[in-house]
Amino acid sequence: MWSSNVQLGSELSISSIGVTTLAREFGTPAFILDEEDFRNRALSWNEALFSAFGNNAGTVYYAAKAFICVEVARWIKDLGIGIDVCTAGELAVALKAGIDPAKIEVHGNNKSVFEIEKAVSNNVGTIVVDSLFEIVRVAEAAKKFEKVQRILLRLTPGIEAHTHESIATAHEDVKFGFSIASGAAWRAIEEVRKHPNLELRGFHAHIGSQILETDAFAISAQRLIALLGQYRDAFSVELPELDLGGGYGVEYLPQDVALTPEKVMQELLQAVTINCSAHNLAIPKISIEPGRSIVGPTMFTIYEVGTIKDVTLENGANRRYISVDGGMSDNLRPALYGAQYTAVLANRTSSAEKISSRVVGKHCETGDIVIKEIDLESDIAPGDLLATPTTGAYGRSMATNYNHVPRPPVIAVKNGNARIILRRETEEDLLGLDI
Ligand code: LLP
């Protein structure tokens, strides 16, 4: 839940800097990012991939959608891993940070011609193709820039992953990819083979997000490998790559148990080895795309408490509403997916009894909830700071300006130093869009 340099002492601190100091210096709400923890987590996925697959390890593509800014993209570059981008905007960040284009993989179910041309002309390593239209569009762009573009086909292996329905992506009734079961994947393969400017490297699947069990990943690998076998039988050549996506879950609550990189990679190794041997295939290069499991636990959010209200429920019980200075604009996940978070009183300790509370934001709607039900100290008062762990993934990246709230900054902390890597938006930023 908390990143490795966080200490829960008399006040919560990170790398010996107290939250009170951070709040004073950078304001609230703010995302605090543990740089060392981010680097270690990214490296641990990379090491697990390489120690499991050895020469058959492909690339760890950090899923930028979980959170990206130019400085974090520079860390990705330093670490020597790859990046998965799914829009021209994310691609621009990766390029600005100087990431080797060969290490960029481009996703998206509706890439525009502009986005495809930008990717191809910047020499991205791989484009993951998602529709028949796109096969033609990527081929045309490759021809225009006189290239042979390496591609993967995004496939839907027909799996109901155990997660929220909005973030499960590999059952049949989804907008993503080509279904294996319906034959769409095979038609896509035949279409790709008509285009000399495309080099089909293999297949890709991403089955969903915040998944806490490994079985669905193994089934996905099994189905993709069966298709690799079919491809070899039809065309007498083996495709050299398989990208098994991301989706590894993290711990939001004390009772959650995350998948470790080692465990995931051992399970994938086993699934890949057994199925390749069953189809008499050489093991392809295996790539993965973790987003949340790298950045999620590396950030926490600091909020300041503004108002407090006690409400009597129909059954006579009391519910305390604690309002903080952010909410659904910086953490949309509770409203969107019913996601659950926890929080602590961060600027001091209190021995006051804990009472049933609801932490809510400052937006003009009832669903603006940060934490629906939590026992918090009864003496929490305006001006206190609350800290919410594990807000690194899909927090700042899905933040909005709802109610014209400027989006919070991201502050990176390392070796006792805190610095802004993504500044807070200002009213001028917001008004600057108005004509
Ligand atoms: N690869 C592809 C093709 C993806 O679509 C995604 C996430 C990932 C990798 C990274 O998945 P991760 O390792 O982060 O789970 N906004 C939602 C999550 C949406 C995930 C979208 N795709 C949430 O807040 O839970």
Coordinates of C-alpha atoms and ligand atoms in Angstrom, one line a residue:
M1 CA 0.0 0.0 0.0
W2 CA 2.6 2.5 1.1
S3 CA 5.8 2.9 -0.9
S4 CA 9.1 1.8 0.6
N5 CA 10.3 5.2 1.8
V6 CA 7.2 6.1 3.7
Q7 CA 7.3 6.1 7.5
L8 CA 4.2 6.1 9.5
G9 CA 5.5 7.9 12.6
S10 CA 4.2 10.8 14.7
E11 CA 3.5 12.3 11.4
L12 CA 3.6 10.5 8.1
S13 CA 6.8 11.1 6.3
I14 CA 8.6 10.0 3.1
S15 CA 12.4 9.8 3.0
S16 CA 12.3 11.8 6.3
I17 CA 10.2 14.7 4.9
G18 CA 7.0 15.1 6.9
V19 CA 3.7 15.6 5.2
T20 CA 3.3 18.9 6.9
T21 CA 6.4 20.2 5.2
L22 CA 5.3 18.8 1.9
A23 CA 1.8 20.4 2.2
R24 CA 3.3 23.8 3.2
E25 CA 5.7 23.8 0.4
F26 CA 3.6 22.3 -2.4
G27 CA 0.0 22.9 -1.3
T28 CA -2.8 20.3 -1.3
P29 CA -4.1 18.1 -2.8
A30 CA -0.8 16.8 -4.1
F31 CA 0.5 13.4 -5.3
I32 CA 3.7 12.4 -3.7
L33 CA 5.8 10.0 -5.7
D34 CA 8.6 7.8 -4.3
E35 CA 11.1 7.9 -7.0
E36 CA 13.3 5.1 -5.7
D37 CA 10.3 2.9 -5.2
F38 CA 9.2 3.5 -8.8
R39 CA 12.6 2.6 -10.2
N40 CA 12.8 -0.5 -8.0
R41 CA 9.4 -1.7 -9.0
A42 CA 10.0 -1.2 -12.7
L43 CA 13.3 -3.0 -12.4
S44 CA 11.8 -5.8 -10.4
W45 CA 9.4 -6.5 -13.3
N46 CA 12.3 -6.4 -15.7
E47 CA 14.4 -8.7 -13.6
A48 CA 11.6 -11.1 -13.1
L49 CA 11.0 -11.3 -16.9
F50 CA 14.6 -11.8 -17.7
S51 CA 15.2 -14.3 -14.9
A52 CA 12.2 -16.4 -16.0
F53 CA 12.7 -16.2 -19.7
G54 CA 16.4 -15.6 -20.2
N55 CA 17.2 -15.3 -23.9
N56 CA 13.5 -15.4 -24.6
A57 CA 12.7 -12.3 -22.6
G58 CA 11.3 -9.5 -24.7
T59 CA 10.6 -6.1 -23.3
V60 CA 8.9 -4.7 -20.2
Y61 CA 6.7 -1.9 -21.7
Y62 CA 5.7 0.4 -18.9
A63 CA 2.0 1.3 -19.6
A64 CA 2.1 5.1 -19.8
K65 CA -1.7 5.4 -19.3
A66 CA -1.3 4.5 -15.6
F67 CA 0.7 7.7 -15.2
I68 CA 3.2 9.5 -17.3
C69 CA 5.0 12.8 -17.4
V70 CA 8.3 13.7 -19.1
E71 CA 10.4 13.2 -16.0
V72 CA 9.0 9.7 -15.3
A73 CA 9.5 8.9 -19.0
R74 CA 13.2 9.9 -18.4
W75 CA 13.4 7.4 -15.6
I76 CA 12.0 4.7 -18.0
K77 CA 14.7 5.7 -20.5
D78 CA 17.4 5.5 -17.7
L79 CA 16.1 2.1 -16.7
G80 CA 16.4 0.9 -20.3
I81 CA 12.9 -0.6 -20.3
G82 CA 10.2 0.1 -23.0
I83 CA 7.0 2.1 -22.9
D84 CA 3.5 1.4 -24.1
V85 CA 1.7 4.5 -25.4
C86 CA -1.8 4.7 -26.8
T87 CA -2.2 8.2 -28.1
A88 CA -0.2 10.8 -29.9
G89 CA -0.1 12.7 -26.5
E90 CA 1.6 9.8 -24.7
L91 CA 3.9 9.3 -27.6
A92 CA 4.9 13.0 -27.5
V93 CA 5.9 12.6 -23.8
A94 CA 7.9 9.5 -24.5
L95 CA 9.7 11.2 -27.4
K96 CA 10.3 14.4 -25.5
A97 CA 12.0 12.3 -22.8
G98 CA 14.3 10.9 -25.4
I99 CA 13.1 7.3 -25.1
D100 CA 14.6 5.2 -27.9
P101 CA 11.7 4.9 -30.4
A102 CA 12.6 1.2 -30.9
K103 CA 11.4 0.7 -27.3
I104 CA 8.0 2.3 -27.9
E105 CA 5.0 0.2 -28.5
V106 CA 1.8 1.9 -29.8
H107 CA -1.6 0.8 -28.8
G108 CA -5.2 2.0 -29.3
N109 CA -8.4 0.7 -30.8
N110 CA -8.9 3.9 -32.8
K111 CA -5.6 5.4 -33.7
S112 CA -6.0 8.2 -36.1
V113 CA -4.1 8.4 -39.3
F114 CA -2.2 11.4 -37.7
E115 CA -1.3 9.2 -34.8
I116 CA -0.3 6.3 -37.0
E117 CA 1.9 8.5 -39.2
K118 CA 3.5 10.1 -36.2
A119 CA 4.4 6.7 -34.8
V120 CA 5.7 5.3 -38.1
S121 CA 7.6 8.4 -39.0
N122 CA 9.3 8.5 -35.6
N123 CA 10.4 4.9 -36.1
V124 CA 8.5 3.3 -33.2
G125 CA 9.4 -0.3 -32.6
T126 CA 6.0 -1.9 -32.7
I127 CA 2.4 -0.9 -33.5
V128 CA -0.2 -3.2 -32.0
V129 CA -2.9 -3.3 -34.6
D130 CA -6.5 -3.5 -33.5
S131 CA -8.8 -3.5 -36.5
L132 CA -8.9 -4.4 -40.2
F133 CA -9.0 -0.6 -41.0
E134 CA -5.9 -0.1 -39.1
I135 CA -4.0 -2.9 -41.0
V136 CA -4.5 -0.9 -44.1
R137 CA -3.8 2.5 -42.5
V138 CA -0.5 1.3 -40.9
A139 CA 0.5 -0.3 -44.2
E140 CA -0.2 3.0 -46.1
A141 CA 1.8 5.0 -43.5
A142 CA 4.7 2.6 -43.8
K143 CA 4.6 2.8 -47.5
K144 CA 4.5 6.6 -47.4
F145 CA 7.6 6.8 -45.1
E146 CA 9.2 3.9 -47.1
K147 CA 9.4 1.6 -44.1
V148 CA 8.5 -1.9 -43.1
Q149 CA 6.6 -1.5 -39.9
R150 CA 6.8 -4.2 -37.3
I151 CA 3.4 -5.0 -35.9
L152 CA 1.6 -7.3 -33.4
L153 CA -2.0 -8.2 -33.8
R154 CA -4.1 -7.5 -30.7
L155 CA -6.2 -10.6 -30.0
T156 CA -9.2 -11.3 -27.7
P157 CA -8.6 -14.7 -26.2
G158 CA -12.2 -14.9 -24.8
I159 CA -11.5 -14.7 -21.1
E160 CA -13.6 -13.3 -18.3
A161 CA -10.9 -11.9 -16.0
H162 CA -11.9 -11.4 -12.4
T163 CA -12.0 -7.6 -12.2
H164 CA -14.5 -4.7 -12.6
E165 CA -16.3 -5.1 -15.9
S166 CA -15.2 -1.7 -17.2
I167 CA -11.5 -2.8 -17.0
A168 CA -11.9 -6.4 -18.2
T169 CA -10.8 -6.4 -21.9
A170 CA -10.5 -10.0 -23.2
H171 CA -14.0 -11.5 -23.3
E172 CA -15.8 -11.6 -26.6
D173 CA -18.1 -8.5 -26.3
V174 CA -15.4 -5.8 -26.2
K175 CA -14.2 -3.1 -28.6
F176 CA -10.6 -4.3 -28.4
G177 CA -8.7 -6.6 -30.7
F178 CA -9.6 -9.5 -33.0
S179 CA -11.5 -12.4 -31.5
I180 CA -9.7 -15.8 -31.8
A181 CA -12.8 -17.8 -31.3
S182 CA -14.9 -16.1 -34.1
G183 CA -12.2 -16.3 -36.7
A184 CA -11.6 -12.6 -36.8
A185 CA -8.0 -13.1 -35.8
W186 CA -7.4 -15.4 -38.7
R187 CA -9.0 -13.0 -41.1
A188 CA -6.7 -10.3 -39.8
I189 CA -3.6 -12.5 -40.2
E190 CA -4.6 -13.1 -43.9
E191 CA -5.1 -9.4 -44.4
V192 CA -1.7 -8.5 -42.9
R193 CA 0.0 -10.9 -45.2
K194 CA -1.2 -8.9 -48.2
H195 CA 0.9 -5.9 -47.2
P196 CA 4.6 -6.0 -47.9
N197 CA 5.2 -2.9 -45.7
L198 CA 4.0 -4.8 -42.6
E199 CA 6.1 -7.3 -40.7
L200 CA 3.9 -9.4 -38.5
R201 CA 6.0 -10.2 -35.4
G202 CA 3.4 -12.0 -33.3
F203 CA 0.4 -11.6 -31.1
H204 CA -0.7 -9.4 -28.2
A205 CA -3.4 -9.8 -25.6
H206 CA -4.3 -7.7 -22.5
I207 CA -6.9 -9.3 -20.5
G208 CA -7.8 -6.6 -18.0
S209 CA -6.6 -4.6 -15.1
Q210 CA -6.2 -5.0 -11.3
I211 CA -6.2 -8.8 -11.6
L212 CA -5.0 -10.6 -8.5
E213 CA -4.9 -14.2 -9.7
T214 CA -2.6 -15.7 -12.3
D215 CA -4.9 -18.3 -13.9
A216 CA -6.4 -16.0 -16.6
F217 CA -2.9 -14.9 -17.7
A218 CA -2.0 -18.6 -18.3
I219 CA -5.2 -19.3 -20.3
S220 CA -4.5 -16.2 -22.4
A221 CA -1.0 -17.4 -23.1
Q222 CA -2.3 -20.8 -24.0
R223 CA -4.8 -19.5 -26.6
L224 CA -2.3 -17.1 -28.2
I225 CA 0.2 -19.9 -28.5
A226 CA -2.4 -22.2 -30.0
L227 CA -2.8 -19.6 -32.7
L228 CA 1.0 -19.3 -33.2
G229 CA 0.8 -23.1 -33.8
Q230 CA -1.9 -22.7 -36.4
Y231 CA 0.1 -19.9 -38.1
R232 CA 3.1 -22.1 -38.3
D233 CA 1.0 -25.0 -39.7
A234 CA -0.5 -22.7 -42.4
F235 CA 2.6 -20.7 -43.4
S236 CA 5.5 -22.9 -42.3
V237 CA 7.1 -20.1 -40.3
E238 CA 7.0 -19.3 -36.6
L239 CA 6.2 -15.8 -35.4
P240 CA 8.9 -14.6 -33.0
E241 CA 7.0 -12.5 -30.4
L242 CA 4.2 -12.6 -27.9
D243 CA 3.1 -9.7 -25.7
L244 CA 1.0 -10.8 -22.8
G245 CA -0.1 -7.3 -21.7
G246 CA -0.3 -5.9 -18.2
G247 CA -3.1 -6.0 -15.6
Y248 CA -1.3 -7.2 -12.4
G249 CA -3.1 -6.0 -9.4
V250 CA -1.9 -4.0 -6.4
E251 CA -2.8 -3.7 -2.7
Y252 CA -5.3 -0.8 -2.1
L253 CA -6.5 -2.1 1.2
P254 CA -4.7 -3.9 4.1
Q255 CA -6.4 -7.2 3.2
D256 CA -5.4 -7.1 -0.5
V257 CA -2.6 -9.5 -1.6
A258 CA -0.8 -8.4 -4.8
L259 CA 0.8 -10.6 -7.3
T260 CA 4.6 -10.5 -7.2
P261 CA 6.6 -10.1 -10.4
E262 CA 8.4 -13.4 -9.6
K263 CA 5.1 -15.3 -9.2
V264 CA 3.5 -13.9 -12.3
M265 CA 6.6 -14.6 -14.4
Q266 CA 7.0 -18.2 -13.1
E267 CA 3.3 -18.9 -14.0
L268 CA 3.8 -17.3 -17.4
L269 CA 7.0 -19.3 -18.0
Q270 CA 5.2 -22.5 -17.1
A271 CA 2.2 -21.7 -19.3
V272 CA 4.4 -20.6 -22.2
T273 CA 6.8 -23.6 -21.9
I274 CA 4.0 -26.2 -21.7
N275 CA 2.0 -24.8 -24.6
C276 CA 4.9 -24.1 -26.9
S277 CA 6.1 -27.7 -26.4
A278 CA 2.6 -29.0 -27.0
H279 CA 2.6 -27.2 -30.4
N280 CA 6.2 -28.0 -31.0
L281 CA 7.1 -24.3 -31.2
A282 CA 10.2 -22.5 -30.1
I283 CA 9.5 -20.2 -27.2
P284 CA 8.9 -16.7 -28.7
K285 CA 10.2 -13.5 -27.1
I286 CA 7.8 -12.7 -24.3
S287 CA 6.9 -9.1 -23.4
I288 CA 4.7 -7.6 -20.8
E289 CA 3.1 -4.2 -20.1
P290 CA 2.7 -3.5 -16.4
G291 CA 1.3 -0.1 -15.5
R292 CA -0.5 -0.1 -12.2
S293 CA 1.9 -2.6 -10.6
I294 CA 4.8 -0.3 -11.2
V295 CA 3.4 3.1 -10.4
G296 CA 0.3 2.4 -8.3
P297 CA 1.9 2.0 -4.8
T298 CA 4.6 4.6 -5.5
M299 CA 2.3 7.5 -4.9
F300 CA 0.1 8.7 -2.1
T301 CA -2.2 11.8 -2.1
I302 CA -2.2 14.4 0.6
Y303 CA -5.5 16.2 1.2
E304 CA -6.4 18.9 3.7
V305 CA -9.6 18.5 5.6
G306 CA -11.9 21.4 5.1
T307 CA -15.3 20.8 6.7
I308 CA -16.8 18.1 8.8
K309 CA -20.5 17.2 9.1
D310 CA -22.4 14.6 11.2
V311 CA -25.4 13.1 9.5
T312 CA -28.0 11.0 11.2
L313 CA -28.9 7.9 9.1
E314 CA -32.4 6.4 8.8
N315 CA -31.5 3.7 11.4
G316 CA -30.4 6.4 13.8
A317 CA -26.7 5.8 13.4
N318 CA -24.3 8.7 12.8
R319 CA -22.2 9.1 9.8
R320 CA -19.4 11.7 9.8
Y321 CA -18.7 13.3 6.5
I322 CA -15.1 14.6 6.2
S323 CA -14.6 16.8 3.2
V324 CA -11.2 17.2 1.7
D325 CA -9.9 19.7 -0.9
G326 CA -9.9 17.3 -3.9
G327 CA -12.1 14.3 -4.7
M328 CA -13.3 12.8 -7.9
S329 CA -11.3 15.3 -10.0
D330 CA -8.0 13.7 -8.7
N331 CA -9.3 10.2 -8.0
L332 CA -12.1 9.2 -10.3
R333 CA -11.7 5.5 -9.5
P334 CA -14.2 5.2 -6.6
A335 CA -16.9 6.9 -8.6
L336 CA -16.1 5.0 -11.8
Y337 CA -15.4 1.5 -10.6
G338 CA -16.5 1.5 -6.9
A339 CA -12.7 1.3 -6.2
Q340 CA -11.9 1.2 -2.5
Y341 CA -9.1 3.2 -0.8
T342 CA -7.9 3.7 2.7
A343 CA -6.5 6.9 4.4
V344 CA -4.7 7.9 7.5
L345 CA -4.6 11.0 9.6
A346 CA -1.1 12.1 8.4
N347 CA 0.0 15.3 10.2
R348 CA -0.2 14.0 13.8
T349 CA -1.2 10.9 15.8
S350 CA -4.4 10.8 17.8
S351 CA -5.6 8.5 20.4
A352 CA -9.2 9.6 20.0
E353 CA -11.7 6.8 19.4
K354 CA -12.3 6.0 15.7
I355 CA -15.7 6.5 14.3
S356 CA -17.5 5.6 11.1
S357 CA -16.6 8.2 8.6
R358 CA -17.0 8.9 4.9
V359 CA -14.2 10.9 3.2
V360 CA -15.7 13.0 0.4
G361 CA -14.4 15.6 -2.1
K362 CA -15.3 19.2 -2.8
H363 CA -17.3 18.5 -6.0
C364 CA -21.0 19.2 -6.5
E365 CA -22.3 15.7 -6.5
T366 CA -23.1 13.0 -4.0
G367 CA -21.0 10.4 -5.8
D368 CA -17.9 12.5 -5.1
I369 CA -16.5 10.0 -2.6
V370 CA -12.9 9.2 -1.9
I371 CA -13.6 6.5 0.8
K372 CA -17.2 5.3 1.4
E373 CA -16.7 3.8 4.8
I374 CA -13.7 4.1 7.1
D375 CA -13.1 4.4 10.8
L376 CA -11.2 7.6 11.5
E377 CA -10.2 9.4 14.6
S378 CA -13.1 11.4 16.0
D379 CA -10.9 14.5 16.7
I380 CA -10.0 15.0 13.1
A381 CA -10.6 18.7 12.4
P382 CA -10.3 21.3 9.6
G383 CA -6.7 21.8 8.7
D384 CA -5.7 18.2 9.4
L385 CA -4.0 16.3 6.6
L386 CA -5.2 12.9 5.3
A387 CA -3.0 10.7 3.2
T388 CA -4.4 8.1 0.8
P389 CA -2.0 5.4 -0.3
T390 CA -1.7 3.7 -3.7
T391 CA -3.0 6.6 -5.8
G392 CA -0.2 6.4 -8.4
A393 CA -2.0 4.5 -11.1
Y394 CA -5.0 6.1 -12.9
G395 CA -5.1 8.9 -10.4
R396 CA -3.4 11.9 -11.8
S397 CA -3.6 10.3 -15.2
M398 CA -7.4 10.3 -15.1
A399 CA -7.7 13.6 -13.2
T400 CA -10.1 16.1 -14.6
N401 CA -10.9 19.8 -14.2
Y402 CA -14.4 19.1 -13.1
N403 CA -15.9 22.3 -11.5
H404 CA -12.8 24.1 -12.9
V405 CA -10.6 22.6 -10.3
P406 CA -6.9 22.8 -11.3
R407 CA -5.3 19.4 -11.4
P408 CA -2.8 18.6 -8.5
P409 CA 0.9 18.5 -8.9
V410 CA 3.2 15.4 -8.7
I411 CA 6.1 15.8 -6.3
A412 CA 8.9 13.3 -6.6
V413 CA 10.8 12.5 -3.4
K414 CA 14.2 10.9 -3.4
N415 CA 17.0 10.8 -0.8
G416 CA 15.4 13.5 1.4
N417 CA 14.7 15.9 -1.5
A418 CA 11.3 16.8 -2.8
R419 CA 10.8 18.4 -6.2
I420 CA 7.9 19.2 -8.5
I421 CA 8.0 17.0 -11.6
L422 CA 4.5 18.0 -12.8
R423 CA 3.3 21.4 -11.5
R424 CA -0.1 22.2 -10.2
E425 CA -2.5 23.7 -12.8
T426 CA -3.4 27.3 -12.3
E427 CA -6.6 29.3 -13.0
E428 CA -4.6 30.9 -15.8
D429 CA -4.1 27.4 -17.3
L430 CA -7.8 26.8 -17.2
L431 CA -8.8 30.3 -18.4
G432 CA -6.2 30.1 -21.1
L433 CA -8.4 27.8 -23.1
D434 CA -11.3 30.3 -23.3
I435 CA -11.6 32.3 -26.5
Ligands
LLP1 N1 -1.6 -2.8 -21.8 C1 -2.7 -2.5 -22.4 C2 -3.0 -2.7 -23.8 C3 -3.7 -1.8 -21.6 O1 -4.9 -1.4 -22.2 C4 -3.4 -1.5 -20.3 C5 -4.4 -0.9 -19.4 C6 -2.2 -1.9 -19.7 C7 -1.3 -2.6 -20.5 C8 -1.8 -1.7 -18.3 O2 -2.6 -2.3 -17.4 P1 -2.2 -2.3 -15.8 O3 -1.0 -3.1 -15.7 O4 -2.0 -0.9 -15.5 O5 -3.4 -2.9 -15.1 N2 -8.5 3.2 -15.5 C9 -8.6 1.8 -15.0 C10 -7.6 0.9 -15.7 C11 -7.7 0.9 -17.2 C12 -6.6 0.0 -17.8 C13 -6.5 0.3 -19.2 N3 -5.6 -0.5 -19.9 C14 -8.5 1.8 -13.5 O6 -8.3 2.9 -13.0 O7 -8.6 0.8 -12.9

